[in-house]
Amino acid sequence: GENVEQHPSTLSVQEGDSAVIKCTYSDSASNYFPWYKQELGKRPQLIIDIRSNVGEKKDQRIAVTLNKTAKHFSLHITETQPEDSAVYFCAASHRGSTLGRLYFGRGTQLTVWP
Amino acid sequence: GAVVSQHPSRVICKSGTSVKIECRSLDFQATTMFWYRQFPKQSLMLMATSNEGSKATYEQGVEKDKFLINHASLTLSTLTVTSAHPEDSSFYICSAPSRGGVDPDTQYFGPGTRLTVL
C-alpha cells in the first residue's frame, strides 16, 4: 500500500517567517494530495489540496508544490502568524484504491512564536 | 462545504461496557465512511472502511468483533466499541468523501469523539 513520510515532526518559527513541511509518497498511482490542519482536540481541517495534473497551487499565504517524478510534495506557509500554530498532516490517495481512502503522514507540530 | 457530525463528542464509560458512536453526513450521501483512531500526539490511524449495505473492511490488527461497524443508511455509520478497556481510550474520528460536485476527492471529517474508559 501507500506509505507517506512527513518531515519535520516539529517546527518552530518566528512570527512573519516562512514554514515549509515536506512529504514523500511511495505509490506512483496516487493523484490527490490534501493538507490538513488540526488544532488540539478538534477535527482535521482541509487547508489546501493538489492533484497530480498540477505542479503548484496557492491560496493566499499557503502554497503546495508537487513533484510527481520525485514523489514528493510540500506545504509552504508565508508570513506565519501565531494562529497558524497547530499540527499539520499531509495525505495521499488515488482512485484505484478504496475511493477516498487517505494515507496520512505522521504530522508536523508547527509553533509560531510572536 | 459538506458537513459531517458525530455524536457524542465526549463519553466516559466503565471498563467492560460498550459505547456507540454515530457519524452522520448532514447534507450529502455517503456510501463510504472511514473510522480513525488518534492517540495523543499521533497521526490518524485508519481502523476501518464502512460501506453502506455491506460489511465493513477492517485494517490489519483491528479486531472486527471489538469494533462493530454498521452503515445502515447513506447518511449514518455507527462504531460500537464493545467491552471497552482503558487502552481503548482515544479520539475517534469519522470521515466521508463527498461524491459528485466540484471536488469528489475531498474528504470531510466529523468533529471527533473523545472516549475515556475508566
Short mmCIF file of C-alpha atoms in Angstrom, two decimals:
data_model
loop_
_atom_site.label_atom_id
_atom_site.label_comp_id
_atom_site.label_asym_id
_atom_site.label_seq_id
_atom_site.Cartn_x
_atom_site.Cartn_y
_atom_site.Cartn_z
CA GLY A 1 0.00 0.00 0.00
CA GLU A 2 0.86 3.68 0.05
CA ASN A 3 3.45 4.98 2.51
CA VAL A 4 3.58 8.69 3.29
CA GLU A 5 6.58 10.14 5.11
CA GLN A 6 6.43 13.64 6.61
CA HIS A 7 9.19 15.89 7.90
CA PRO A 8 9.93 17.57 10.18
CA SER A 9 7.93 16.27 13.13
CA THR A 10 8.25 19.61 14.90
CA LEU A 11 8.88 23.06 13.51
CA SER A 12 9.28 26.35 15.37
CA VAL A 13 9.39 29.66 13.55
CA GLN A 14 9.22 33.31 14.43
CA GLU A 15 6.10 35.20 13.50
CA GLY A 16 6.44 36.53 9.97
CA ASP A 17 8.88 33.86 8.85
CA SER A 18 8.03 31.10 6.39
CA ALA A 19 7.41 27.46 7.26
CA VAL A 20 7.93 24.51 4.96
CA ILE A 21 6.74 20.95 5.57
CA LYS A 22 7.72 18.15 3.23
CA CYS A 23 6.15 14.81 2.42
CA THR A 24 7.07 11.90 0.22
CA TYR A 25 4.85 9.12 -1.03
CA SER A 26 5.59 5.69 -2.44
CA ASP A 27 2.71 4.80 -4.76
CA SER A 28 3.04 6.39 -8.18
CA ALA A 29 -0.70 5.86 -8.70
CA SER A 30 -1.52 8.46 -6.01
CA ASN A 31 -3.05 11.51 -7.60
CA TYR A 32 -4.62 13.57 -4.85
CA PHE A 33 -2.66 15.26 -2.05
CA PRO A 34 -4.51 17.21 0.64
CA TRP A 35 -3.07 19.03 3.63
CA TYR A 36 -4.93 19.21 6.91
CA LYS A 37 -4.53 21.48 9.91
CA GLN A 38 -5.58 20.09 13.26
CA GLU A 39 -5.86 22.09 16.43
CA LEU A 40 -5.84 20.33 19.77
CA GLY A 41 -8.99 18.32 20.30
CA LYS A 42 -10.51 19.39 17.00
CA ARG A 43 -11.16 17.73 13.69
CA PRO A 44 -8.66 17.97 10.83
CA GLN A 45 -9.46 20.89 8.57
CA LEU A 46 -8.58 20.82 4.89
CA ILE A 47 -6.43 23.84 4.15
CA ILE A 48 -5.26 23.13 0.62
CA ASP A 49 -5.02 20.26 -1.80
CA ILE A 50 -3.40 19.50 -5.12
CA ARG A 51 -3.99 16.97 -7.84
CA SER A 52 -1.36 15.25 -9.91
CA ASN A 53 -2.09 17.26 -13.05
CA VAL A 54 -0.88 20.43 -11.32
CA GLY A 55 2.61 21.31 -10.07
CA GLU A 56 1.74 24.15 -7.74
CA LYS A 57 -1.27 25.69 -6.09
CA LYS A 58 -1.54 28.80 -3.97
CA ASP A 59 -4.19 30.21 -1.66
CA GLN A 60 -3.17 33.47 -0.02
CA ARG A 61 -0.34 32.65 2.41
CA ILE A 62 -0.47 28.91 1.76
CA ALA A 63 1.00 27.09 -1.21
CA VAL A 64 1.59 23.48 -2.10
CA THR A 65 4.06 22.13 -4.65
CA LEU A 66 4.11 18.67 -6.16
CA ASN A 67 6.94 16.83 -7.88
CA LYS A 68 5.47 13.66 -9.35
CA THR A 69 8.78 12.39 -10.65
CA ALA A 70 10.38 12.54 -7.23
CA LYS A 71 7.12 11.64 -5.48
CA HIS A 72 7.22 14.49 -3.03
CA PHE A 73 5.03 17.43 -2.17
CA SER A 74 5.48 20.34 0.17
CA LEU A 75 3.42 22.84 2.12
CA HIS A 76 4.64 26.42 2.28
CA ILE A 77 3.23 28.94 4.71
CA THR A 78 4.45 32.50 4.35
CA GLU A 79 4.15 35.36 6.82
CA THR A 80 3.33 32.97 9.61
CA GLN A 81 1.10 34.07 12.46
CA PRO A 82 0.62 32.64 15.95
CA GLU A 83 -2.77 31.28 14.91
CA ASP A 84 -1.00 29.08 12.36
CA SER A 85 0.29 27.04 15.31
CA ALA A 86 -1.22 23.55 15.01
CA VAL A 87 -0.44 20.06 13.78
CA TYR A 88 -0.32 19.74 10.01
CA PHE A 89 -0.87 16.44 8.21
CA CYS A 90 -0.17 15.62 4.62
CA ALA A 91 -2.03 12.80 2.92
CA ALA A 92 -2.22 10.97 -0.37
CA SER A 93 -4.89 8.99 -2.13
CA HIS A 94 -5.76 7.58 -5.54
CA ARG A 95 -8.86 6.42 -7.29
CA GLY A 96 -7.55 2.90 -7.77
CA SER A 97 -7.80 2.12 -4.07
CA THR A 98 -10.88 2.36 -1.90
CA LEU A 99 -12.39 5.55 -3.17
CA GLY A 100 -11.46 8.39 -0.87
CA ARG A 101 -9.09 6.48 1.38
CA LEU A 102 -6.37 8.77 2.64
CA TYR A 103 -2.90 7.73 3.72
CA PHE A 104 -1.61 10.19 6.29
CA GLY A 105 1.83 11.35 7.24
CA ARG A 106 2.79 11.39 10.89
CA GLY A 107 2.15 15.09 11.29
CA THR A 108 4.18 18.22 11.98
CA GLN A 109 3.70 20.28 15.11
CA LEU A 110 4.14 23.87 13.97
CA THR A 111 4.72 26.53 16.61
CA VAL A 112 4.81 30.17 15.61
CA TRP A 113 6.36 32.43 18.25
CA PRO A 114 5.13 36.01 18.49
CA GLY B 1 -18.68 22.57 2.18
CA ALA B 2 -20.24 19.30 3.23
CA VAL B 3 -20.90 18.68 6.92
CA VAL B 4 -20.25 15.55 8.94
CA SER B 5 -21.46 15.31 12.51
CA GLN B 6 -20.50 12.91 15.27
CA HIS B 7 -22.24 12.02 18.47
CA PRO B 8 -21.38 12.02 21.28
CA SER B 9 -18.48 14.45 21.41
CA ARG B 10 -17.26 13.03 24.71
CA VAL B 11 -18.05 9.85 26.56
CA ILE B 12 -16.76 8.34 29.75
CA CYS B 13 -17.59 4.74 30.47
CA LYS B 14 -16.63 1.95 32.80
CA SER B 15 -14.38 -0.87 31.74
CA GLY B 16 -16.34 -3.74 30.21
CA THR B 17 -19.21 -1.66 28.88
CA SER B 18 -20.00 -0.87 25.25
CA VAL B 19 -20.09 2.53 23.65
CA LYS B 20 -21.76 3.53 20.38
CA ILE B 21 -20.54 6.45 18.31
CA GLU B 22 -22.61 7.86 15.46
CA CYS B 23 -21.32 9.54 12.34
CA ARG B 24 -23.74 11.39 10.08
CA SER B 25 -23.36 13.13 6.76
CA LEU B 26 -25.77 16.03 7.06
CA ASP B 27 -26.13 17.36 3.55
CA PHE B 28 -24.80 14.65 1.28
CA GLN B 29 -24.98 10.92 0.86
CA ALA B 30 -22.01 8.83 1.87
CA THR B 31 -21.80 5.28 0.59
CA THR B 32 -18.40 5.07 2.24
CA MET B 33 -17.25 6.38 5.58
CA PHE B 34 -13.94 5.95 7.31
CA TRP B 35 -13.27 5.47 11.00
CA TYR B 36 -10.00 6.65 12.50
CA ARG B 37 -8.46 6.47 15.92
CA GLN B 38 -5.99 9.07 17.08
CA PHE B 39 -3.84 8.79 20.17
CA PRO B 40 -2.27 11.91 21.70
CA LYS B 41 0.41 13.48 19.54
CA GLN B 42 0.00 10.84 16.87
CA SER B 43 -1.42 10.70 13.39
CA LEU B 44 -4.83 9.44 12.40
CA MET B 45 -4.86 5.68 12.16
CA LEU B 46 -7.47 4.19 9.86
CA MET B 47 -9.41 1.49 11.66
CA ALA B 48 -11.99 0.50 9.08
CA THR B 49 -13.90 1.48 6.00
CA SER B 50 -17.65 1.48 6.43
CA ASN B 51 -19.67 0.56 3.35
CA GLU B 52 -23.38 1.24 3.08
CA GLY B 53 -25.31 -2.01 2.72
CA SER B 54 -22.32 -4.31 3.11
CA LYS B 55 -19.72 -5.38 5.62
CA ALA B 56 -17.05 -3.01 6.79
CA THR B 57 -13.45 -3.53 5.76
CA TYR B 58 -11.08 -3.58 8.72
CA GLU B 59 -7.43 -2.66 8.73
CA GLN B 60 -4.88 -5.20 9.78
CA GLY B 61 -4.68 -5.53 13.53
CA VAL B 62 -8.13 -4.07 14.22
CA GLU B 63 -10.46 -6.55 15.88
CA LYS B 64 -13.74 -6.61 13.99
CA ASP B 65 -15.57 -8.24 16.89
CA LYS B 66 -14.47 -5.49 19.23
CA PHE B 67 -15.13 -2.55 16.95
CA LEU B 68 -18.51 -3.18 15.37
CA ILE B 69 -19.41 -1.01 12.41
CA ASN B 70 -22.85 -0.63 10.91
CA HIS B 71 -23.63 1.52 7.88
CA ALA B 72 -27.36 1.08 7.56
CA SER B 73 -28.16 4.18 5.54
CA LEU B 74 -26.49 6.59 3.15
CA THR B 75 -26.12 9.18 5.91
CA LEU B 76 -25.31 7.19 9.03
CA SER B 77 -22.49 4.93 10.16
CA THR B 78 -22.03 3.73 13.71
CA LEU B 79 -18.99 2.42 15.54
CA THR B 80 -19.57 0.38 18.66
CA VAL B 81 -16.65 -0.27 20.96
CA THR B 82 -17.58 -3.46 22.76
CA SER B 83 -16.23 -4.47 26.17
CA ALA B 84 -14.21 -1.29 26.33
CA HIS B 85 -10.94 -1.22 28.25
CA PRO B 86 -8.73 1.69 29.31
CA GLU B 87 -6.43 1.09 26.35
CA ASP B 88 -9.38 1.88 24.06
CA SER B 89 -9.40 5.43 25.38
CA SER B 90 -8.71 7.61 22.37
CA PHE B 91 -10.05 10.21 19.97
CA TYR B 92 -12.28 8.55 17.36
CA ILE B 93 -12.96 10.47 14.16
CA CYS B 94 -15.07 9.57 11.17
CA SER B 95 -14.86 10.98 7.69
CA ALA B 96 -16.72 10.74 4.43
CA PRO B 97 -15.80 11.62 0.87
CA SER B 98 -18.29 13.79 -0.93
CA ARG B 99 -19.35 12.16 -4.16
CA GLY B 100 -20.04 14.26 -7.20
CA GLY B 101 -19.89 18.02 -7.09
CA VAL B 102 -16.78 20.01 -7.76
CA ASP B 103 -14.39 18.10 -5.51
CA PRO B 104 -15.24 14.40 -5.40
CA ASP B 105 -11.94 13.60 -3.69
CA THR B 106 -12.45 15.95 -0.80
CA GLN B 107 -12.98 14.21 2.48
CA TYR B 108 -14.96 15.73 5.32
CA PHE B 109 -14.22 14.91 8.91
CA GLY B 110 -16.56 14.70 11.85
CA PRO B 111 -15.66 16.66 15.00
CA GLY B 112 -14.45 13.54 16.77
CA THR B 113 -15.45 11.64 19.90
CA ARG B 114 -13.23 11.62 22.95
CA LEU B 115 -13.64 8.22 24.62
CA THR B 116 -12.35 7.70 28.14
CA VAL B 117 -12.63 4.24 29.67
CA LEU B 118 -12.19 4.09 33.41
#
